[in-house]
Amino acid sequence: MTAIPSQTFVAEETSIASWVFTLDHKRVGVLYLFTLLALLALGGAFAMAIRLEHLGPGETLMSPMTYNRLFTLHGVTMVWLFLIPSIPSAFGNFLLPIMVGAKDVAFPRLNLASYWVFAAGSVVVLVSMFAGGIDTGWTFYVPYAASSPTAVPLALIGIFVVGVSTIMTGINFIVTVHSLRAPGLGWMKLPLFVWAIYATSVIQVLATPVLGMVLVLVGLDHALAFGLFDPAHGGDPLLYQHLFWFYSHPAVYIMVLPAMGVVSEVIPTFARKNPYSYGAIVYSSLGIAFVGFLTWGHHMFVAGLSRFDAGAFGLLSMLVAVFSAIKVFNWVFTLKRGAIALGTPLLHVFAFLVLFFFGGMTGVAVAATSLDVHWHDTAFVVAHFHFVMVGGTLTAFLAALHYWFPKMTGRLYPERPGAIAAVLVFAGFLLTFVPQFLLGNAGMPRRYATYDPAFQGLQRISTVGSWVLGAGMLLIAAYLAWSLFRGARAGDNPWRSRSFEWRTPSPPPKENFVRPPRFDVGAYDYTRPLEGEDE
């Protein structure tokens, strides 16, 4: 078995201190990746426990209070600690500077600080789990969040600190793209993943301070009984919902836009074909980022919005679907008549397309006031949310993990277990959440520990689905861990991609390039061979 060359970002320095104090964006990306994978495992374990409780209609394994705390911890861990930072912090950190031809991000020390701030915030949130837990749901709705006897203030502090890390990362990416692009690399030559991370960073920088402010206010309400959001003290809980969703709906696009960037990279590589319309994908990313700020009200159709406001928010929410549809059509037409290589990353992308399409269509449905009122706070919303956020973002995360695994490690993974795991994850996800659509439509409320015995059949199918999904994730963890040490050498460009990151060795050297990068062949130009490649 061939060893990994010694002049790589991994092998050049091997001490623990070289990782703890590293200023190399690639190492920071790897630190983020392993931390995020650990948090994903924790959030997944909470989800499995929740599904086990629903095997029976009454109390099965835990009390209702324990159930409340588990679904809150699942939501907090998955949304705030995994889904939002996952693709930008791990793969954005590792790849964005390489994709723009830079040696590092604009502010390497700020980048390292962002990781440790994120780690500190995550630890605070985890400590809150052992200091009484949290039972408010991941949305921290007031006035209950301001009076809950659980460790709400500690969790809010942790999420606030994680938000600071998000802003630091967003600023770094924006400045890097503006100021460190290689000579000759204009805006309309940038890889589509860079455009997706750029649009995401704009949302992160503009929207996250609003979240930070509102979390501080809830903490003050809880600790000092300010009553800002408590009607018993003259406060207004609807003001909290407006402020919370002003951030949290754009946060949906913080999770989905990077996922779309991954899909836009994987499809041209595995179809060996230029994107159907590069410009349409770029402008639709910016359109989603802009319109996403104007749609928060569709979470509040039952909160007393005026008829005009409800109609306006509904129409704006459907406009996001137009931009998303532009992307989906582009991906499909890129695949059409392409020389498709059915690798594991592309299988996860196919899962993304199916889940995101159905999740998006149900999103259009809940943007209609009459339907939203019927499905509000039911399991239907749980299914819609998971189809978009988890089905979309998680499958794209897995696609990114498999697509860039050879770039980051210099090793290949076995394709057969990769394909089996992709099928298990997709099938398990459908088994878990399609029944939730049916349960919600039949009236099953979300966040209830017990339920009507008439719902038991669908609940059990959903629980079995979670086991299949979990088995797929465990299989991925097993063969990637094995491949990390025993996988075959990948070579510099095992996918024969035109994308810029594959024009440097795998794994890359410390300063990213052995010689100055050339961008005379575009990132998706499959009409001519790369330098040194025979076709």
XYZ file of C-alpha atoms in Angstrom:
535
model
C 0.000 0.000 0.000
C 1.416 3.399 -0.991
C 2.040 5.836 1.841
C 0.748 9.410 1.882
C 3.504 11.881 0.827
C 5.163 13.694 3.738
C 4.803 17.214 2.279
C 1.076 17.552 2.968
C -0.839 19.743 5.386
C -1.378 16.674 7.583
C 2.112 15.186 7.594
C 4.227 18.334 7.726
C 3.633 18.867 11.455
C 2.268 16.143 13.708
C 2.306 17.499 17.261
C -0.943 18.157 19.137
C 0.045 21.823 19.487
C 0.372 22.091 15.704
C -3.336 21.281 15.473
C -4.534 23.262 18.506
C -2.817 26.481 17.366
C -2.907 25.920 13.620
C -3.477 28.866 11.292
C -3.908 26.563 8.272
C -7.490 26.824 6.978
C -7.415 23.138 5.970
C -6.615 21.986 9.501
C -9.285 24.304 10.896
C -11.717 22.702 8.432
C -10.696 19.226 9.615
C -11.147 20.248 13.273
C -14.621 21.506 12.427
C -15.406 18.316 10.505
C -14.566 15.917 13.345
C -16.368 18.107 15.901
C -19.455 18.302 13.693
C -19.459 14.548 13.094
C -19.418 13.969 16.870
C -22.347 16.383 17.295
C -24.224 14.673 14.445
C -23.800 11.332 16.229
C -25.136 12.856 19.460
C -28.134 14.461 17.741
C -28.829 11.182 15.940
C -28.752 9.251 19.235
C -31.367 11.628 20.673
C -33.529 11.066 17.579
C -33.324 7.278 17.949
C -34.450 7.559 21.580
C -37.419 9.725 20.556
C -38.489 7.202 17.940
C -38.173 4.322 20.433
C -40.582 6.125 22.773
C -43.162 6.183 19.968
C -43.198 2.415 19.526
C -46.233 2.417 21.801
C -49.063 4.964 22.230
C -48.548 5.404 25.984
C -45.409 5.799 28.057
C -42.899 3.312 26.606
C -39.419 4.117 27.873
C -39.546 7.572 29.423
C -41.769 10.100 31.130
C -43.336 12.976 29.147
C -40.884 15.392 30.812
C -37.901 13.306 29.689
C -39.413 13.160 26.192
C -39.766 16.967 26.151
C -36.117 17.341 27.069
C -34.954 14.765 24.518
C -36.743 16.329 21.538
C -35.426 19.732 22.615
C -31.859 18.463 22.884
C -32.235 16.715 19.514
C -33.423 19.941 17.874
C -30.861 22.177 19.560
C -27.984 19.840 18.698
C -29.003 19.227 15.110
C -30.071 22.759 14.150
C -27.698 25.030 16.063
C -24.646 22.792 16.436
C -24.682 20.680 13.248
C -26.904 21.759 10.343
C -26.125 25.494 10.375
C -22.312 25.276 10.611
C -21.826 21.888 8.904
C -20.960 22.496 5.241
C -19.649 26.106 5.462
C -17.427 25.550 8.498
C -15.977 22.166 7.531
C -15.849 22.067 3.725
C -15.954 25.850 3.220
C -12.920 26.286 5.427
C -11.013 23.489 3.738
C -11.865 24.303 0.121
C -12.820 27.947 -0.402
C -9.258 29.371 -0.306
C -8.053 26.619 -2.675
C -10.954 27.275 -5.030
C -10.043 30.975 -5.290
C -6.321 30.265 -5.683
C -5.316 31.633 -2.253
C -2.859 30.235 0.282
C -5.252 30.785 3.195
C -8.296 32.752 4.306
C -8.012 36.530 4.744
C -7.788 36.345 8.547
C -6.172 33.045 9.642
C -6.135 33.954 13.341
C -9.806 34.943 13.255
C -10.469 31.623 11.542
C -8.774 29.639 14.310
C -10.580 31.734 16.928
C -13.923 31.008 15.230
C -13.349 27.264 15.696
C -12.491 27.531 19.373
C -15.391 29.931 19.986
C -17.670 27.382 18.287
C -16.212 24.575 20.408
C -16.676 26.626 23.604
C -20.295 27.461 22.713
C -21.011 23.804 21.936
C -19.558 22.730 25.281
C -21.772 25.238 27.106
C -24.845 23.862 25.314
C -23.807 20.302 26.178
C -23.246 21.267 29.823
C -26.824 22.600 29.916
C -27.967 19.064 29.087
C -26.467 17.829 32.356
C -27.527 20.876 34.372
C -31.242 20.233 34.156
C -31.663 19.871 30.404
C -33.929 22.045 28.251
C -37.628 21.430 27.544
C -38.658 24.383 25.365
C -38.047 23.003 21.888
C -35.220 24.367 19.739
C -37.278 27.519 19.050
C -37.261 28.697 22.717
C -40.776 30.114 22.368
C -41.773 32.586 25.052
C -43.313 33.076 27.526
C -42.577 29.448 28.539
C -38.836 29.740 27.735
C -38.636 32.720 30.104
C -40.069 30.714 33.003
C -39.008 27.093 32.343
C -37.284 25.527 35.394
C -34.717 23.876 33.092
C -31.262 25.212 32.133
C -32.532 27.595 29.451
C -30.142 30.504 30.215
C -27.091 28.249 29.927
C -28.261 26.866 26.572
C -29.008 30.389 25.309
C -25.496 31.516 26.250
C -24.025 28.553 24.369
C -26.071 29.260 21.224
C -25.192 32.978 21.441
C -21.480 32.059 21.519
C -21.916 29.690 18.561
C -23.595 32.571 16.700
C -20.528 34.755 17.292
C -18.431 32.031 15.665
C -20.815 31.982 12.699
C -20.371 35.730 12.152
C -16.568 35.427 12.376
C -16.582 32.691 9.738
C -18.925 34.634 7.444
C -16.778 37.793 7.580
C -13.655 35.761 6.817
C -15.199 34.106 3.757
C -16.593 37.367 2.354
C -13.270 39.173 2.668
C -11.378 36.186 1.264
C -13.518 36.027 -1.870
C -13.267 39.789 -2.400
C -9.564 40.235 -1.747
C -7.650 36.975 -2.271
C -8.865 35.695 -5.645
C -5.939 34.694 -7.869
C -5.057 37.031 -10.766
C -7.365 36.343 -13.697
C -10.041 34.664 -11.580
C -13.031 36.958 -12.114
C -16.347 36.690 -10.298
C -18.058 34.796 -13.117
C -15.259 32.206 -13.163
C -15.682 31.297 -9.486
C -16.722 27.719 -8.660
C -20.419 27.461 -7.826
C -19.581 26.175 -4.339
C -17.773 29.469 -3.686
C -20.833 31.419 -4.820
C -23.035 29.349 -2.480
C -20.718 29.917 0.495
C -20.486 33.625 -0.351
C -24.294 34.049 -0.427
C -24.548 32.057 2.807
C -21.932 34.253 4.479
C -23.917 37.380 3.652
C -26.953 35.901 5.415
C -24.805 34.823 8.371
C -23.336 38.275 8.863
C -26.604 40.200 8.443
C -29.091 37.923 10.237
C -27.174 36.293 13.091
C -26.867 39.505 15.186
C -30.685 39.621 15.341
C -30.721 36.108 16.768
C -28.022 37.013 19.280
C -30.002 40.030 20.447
C -33.257 38.128 20.893
C -31.548 35.271 22.764
C -29.988 37.781 25.179
C -33.425 39.303 25.767
C -34.963 35.886 26.506
C -32.087 35.189 28.907
C -32.740 38.490 30.674
C -36.434 37.671 30.835
C -35.586 34.306 32.416
C -32.904 35.490 34.837
C -34.244 38.908 35.845
C -37.964 38.674 35.009
C -37.820 41.710 32.713
C -41.078 40.607 31.126
C -40.123 41.831 27.642
C -41.946 38.908 26.020
C -44.293 37.967 28.883
C -47.844 39.350 28.577
C -48.251 38.965 32.349
C -45.662 41.747 32.684
C -46.852 43.805 29.720
C -44.533 42.084 27.218
C -45.365 40.748 23.756
C -44.591 37.111 22.834
C -45.372 37.841 19.165
C -42.477 40.321 19.093
C -40.203 37.390 19.981
C -41.630 35.325 17.132
C -41.032 38.138 14.619
C -37.421 38.596 15.770
C -36.706 34.863 16.051
C -38.030 33.996 12.600
C -36.376 37.050 11.004
C -33.162 35.114 11.659
C -34.377 31.561 11.700
C -36.079 31.537 8.330
C -32.962 32.887 6.559
C -31.125 30.263 8.644
C -32.943 27.698 6.513
C -30.956 29.054 3.577
C -27.746 29.100 5.654
C -28.284 25.330 5.768
C -29.570 24.759 2.221
C -27.479 27.122 0.070
C -24.163 25.389 0.899
C -25.885 22.075 0.182
C -26.887 23.438 -3.231
C -23.258 24.446 -3.753
C -22.146 20.868 -3.126
C -24.719 19.543 -5.615
C -23.547 22.089 -8.196
C -19.998 20.718 -7.867
C -20.786 16.989 -7.819
C -23.160 16.881 -10.810
C -20.837 18.394 -13.477
C -17.972 16.178 -12.263
C -19.956 12.924 -12.398
C -21.853 13.884 -15.574
C -18.575 15.115 -17.139
C -20.508 18.037 -18.547
C -20.633 21.799 -18.129
C -23.481 23.168 -15.957
C -26.554 23.827 -18.092
C -26.509 27.508 -17.044
C -23.751 28.729 -14.727
C -25.273 32.217 -14.522
C -28.748 30.953 -13.593
C -27.326 28.990 -10.656
C -25.297 32.002 -9.470
C -28.157 34.499 -9.666
C -30.664 32.101 -8.125
C -28.301 31.682 -5.130
C -28.237 35.444 -4.652
C -32.021 35.594 -5.176
C -32.637 33.021 -2.450
C -30.304 34.892 -0.100
C -32.183 38.170 -0.692
C -35.797 36.959 -0.704
C -35.108 34.718 2.294
C -35.017 37.832 4.464
C -38.605 38.696 3.508
C -40.410 35.436 4.290
C -40.288 34.991 8.081
C -44.002 35.744 8.488
C -45.130 32.430 6.996
C -44.218 30.809 10.318
C -46.859 33.011 11.981
C -50.020 32.533 9.923
C -51.921 31.422 13.052
C -50.513 34.232 15.197
C -52.952 36.896 14.057
C -51.305 38.351 10.932
C -53.533 40.580 8.833
C -54.985 39.149 5.638
C -52.666 41.352 3.544
C -49.559 40.388 5.543
C -50.411 36.687 5.316
C -50.903 36.949 1.539
C -47.675 38.911 1.044
C -45.595 36.492 3.110
C -47.192 33.567 1.287
C -46.336 34.969 -2.157
C -42.759 35.833 -1.138
C -42.296 32.321 0.262
C -43.439 30.848 -3.052
C -40.927 33.127 -4.848
C -38.124 31.244 -3.069
C -39.483 28.090 -4.686
C -39.018 29.723 -8.110
C -35.300 30.305 -7.449
C -34.968 26.764 -6.081
C -36.736 25.355 -9.137
C -34.257 27.182 -11.409
C -31.480 25.288 -9.685
C -33.252 21.930 -9.857
C -33.957 22.322 -13.588
C -30.314 23.265 -14.167
C -29.042 20.205 -12.318
C -31.420 17.899 -14.188
C -30.516 19.359 -17.592
C -26.818 19.103 -16.701
C -27.320 15.382 -16.088
C -29.247 14.946 -19.347
C -27.047 13.221 -21.936
C -24.055 13.434 -19.633
C -21.425 10.673 -19.420
C -22.629 9.741 -15.948
C -20.339 7.889 -13.539
C -22.545 6.472 -10.790
C -20.257 7.096 -7.810
C -21.307 7.309 -4.163
C -21.322 11.156 -4.076
C -23.767 11.208 -7.006
C -26.049 8.678 -5.261
C -26.316 11.012 -2.275
C -26.991 13.885 -4.700
C -29.853 11.885 -6.271
C -31.278 11.442 -2.753
C -30.893 15.183 -2.219
C -32.819 15.954 -5.419
C -35.745 13.705 -4.490
C -35.976 14.804 -0.849
C -35.427 18.482 -1.565
C -38.002 18.433 -4.365
C -40.712 16.898 -2.173
C -39.692 19.006 0.829
C -39.822 22.120 -1.348
C -43.232 21.254 -2.769
C -44.655 20.765 0.724
C -43.043 24.115 1.562
C -45.100 25.731 -1.197
C -48.164 24.033 0.294
C -47.553 25.347 3.827
C -46.961 28.818 2.350
C -50.696 28.782 1.500
C -52.546 30.085 4.559
C -55.492 27.705 4.432
C -53.287 24.604 4.304
C -50.835 25.937 6.872
C -53.617 26.427 9.414
C -54.639 22.772 9.001
C -51.087 21.423 9.332
C -49.742 23.926 11.870
C -47.950 22.283 14.838
C -48.636 18.772 13.517
C -46.305 15.960 12.488
C -46.775 17.185 8.885
C -44.547 20.168 9.703
C -42.010 17.812 11.292
C -41.877 15.815 8.050
C -41.644 18.932 5.853
C -38.870 20.384 7.996
C -36.862 17.137 7.976
C -37.301 16.628 4.216
C -35.798 20.076 3.543
C -33.323 20.471 6.379
C -32.140 16.959 7.119
C -32.995 15.212 3.856
C -31.568 18.114 1.870
C -28.657 19.268 4.003
C -27.633 15.886 5.444
C -27.589 14.117 2.077
C -25.570 16.998 0.593
C -23.222 16.820 3.588
C -22.744 13.107 2.921
C -22.202 13.831 -0.788
C -19.556 16.420 0.156
C -17.933 14.040 2.624
C -17.562 11.334 -0.034
C -16.711 13.720 -2.899
C -13.899 15.503 -1.056
C -12.728 12.578 1.123
C -9.938 11.734 -1.383
C -8.924 15.405 -1.545
C -8.732 15.740 2.232
C -7.124 12.379 3.036
C -5.429 11.219 -0.168
C -7.284 7.908 0.115
C -10.233 6.187 -1.570
C -13.114 4.382 0.122
C -14.768 1.171 -1.135
C -17.609 1.990 -3.545
C -19.872 -1.025 -2.875
C -20.504 -0.304 0.836
C -20.745 3.358 -0.144
C -23.604 2.575 -2.528
C -25.309 0.268 0.011
C -25.093 2.932 2.709
C -26.507 5.600 0.367
C -29.518 3.369 -0.372
C -30.009 2.606 3.357
C -29.913 6.297 4.290
C -32.386 7.218 1.534
C -34.775 4.324 2.223
C -34.528 4.811 5.990
C -35.283 8.493 5.652
C -38.387 7.846 3.537
C -39.628 5.174 5.971
C -39.107 7.537 8.893
C -40.715 10.700 7.579
C -43.330 9.803 4.937
C -45.508 8.361 7.765
C -45.111 11.695 9.567
C -46.817 13.453 6.631
C -49.751 11.057 6.941
C -49.873 11.313 10.735
C -49.828 15.113 10.641
C -52.553 15.276 8.028
C -54.654 12.968 10.230
C -54.205 15.289 13.207
C -51.178 13.939 15.110
C -49.682 16.961 16.936
C -45.929 17.332 17.072
C -43.911 17.198 20.294
C -46.368 14.854 22.064
C -44.951 11.914 24.004
C -48.182 9.916 23.776
C -50.694 9.516 20.964
C -53.982 7.961 19.900
C -53.641 4.151 19.446
C -55.016 4.599 15.910
C -51.663 6.141 14.953
C -49.534 3.219 16.227
C -49.019 1.481 12.861
C -47.573 4.541 11.142
C -45.535 5.437 14.241
C -43.971 1.967 14.251
C -43.098 2.187 10.533
C -41.461 5.522 11.292
C -39.432 3.990 14.138
C -38.278 1.059 11.985
C -37.269 3.614 9.345
C -35.060 5.371 11.892
C -33.263 2.059 12.500
C -32.597 1.639 8.758
C -31.363 5.236 8.558
C -29.141 4.695 11.597
C -27.714 1.495 10.083
C -26.771 3.406 6.926
C -25.008 6.099 8.946
C -23.105 3.516 11.012
C -21.969 1.759 7.820
C -20.658 5.074 6.455
C -18.776 5.743 9.689
C -17.245 2.249 9.584
C -15.906 2.231 6.019
C -14.703 5.846 6.095
C -12.836 5.195 9.370
C -11.252 2.097 7.780
C -10.422 4.015 4.585
C -8.779 6.813 6.520
C -5.950 4.427 7.452
C -6.228 1.520 4.993
C -7.836 2.962 1.868
C -6.023 2.835 -1.468
C -4.124 5.935 -2.599
C -6.470 8.234 -4.460
C -4.099 10.133 -6.712
C -4.511 13.867 -7.143
C -7.760 13.802 -9.136
C -9.591 10.455 -8.852
C -12.871 11.888 -10.238
C -11.120 13.535 -13.262
C -12.857 16.759 -12.287
C -12.175 20.168 -13.820
C -12.862 21.963 -10.522
C -9.960 24.044 -9.240
C -9.439 22.169 -5.963
C -8.529 19.006 -7.889
C -5.606 20.742 -9.621
C -3.487 20.547 -6.494
C -2.126 17.372 -4.834
C -4.371 15.232 -2.634
C -3.968 15.939 0.251
C -2.836 19.500 -0.558
C 0.495 20.881 0.679
C 0.512 23.403 3.533
C 0.317 26.423 1.210
C -2.220 24.690 -1.055
C -0.268 24.706 -4.333
C 3.085 23.321 -5.457
C 3.259 25.999 -8.155
C 1.049 29.027 -8.910
C -2.399 27.795 -10.002
C -3.612 28.375 -13.564
C -7.224 29.168 -14.376
C -7.047 29.203 -18.175
C -9.363 26.141 -18.193
C -12.628 26.925 -16.405
C -13.882 25.035 -13.341
C -16.474 23.205 -15.469
C -14.872 23.183 -18.913
C -15.229 19.578 -20.085
C -14.738 20.527 -23.733
C -10.955 20.142 -23.512
C -8.543 18.083 -21.404
C -6.692 19.381 -18.394
C -2.946 19.885 -18.587
C -1.238 16.474 -18.626
C -4.520 14.565 -19.172
C -5.203 12.425 -22.239
C -8.745 12.221 -23.587
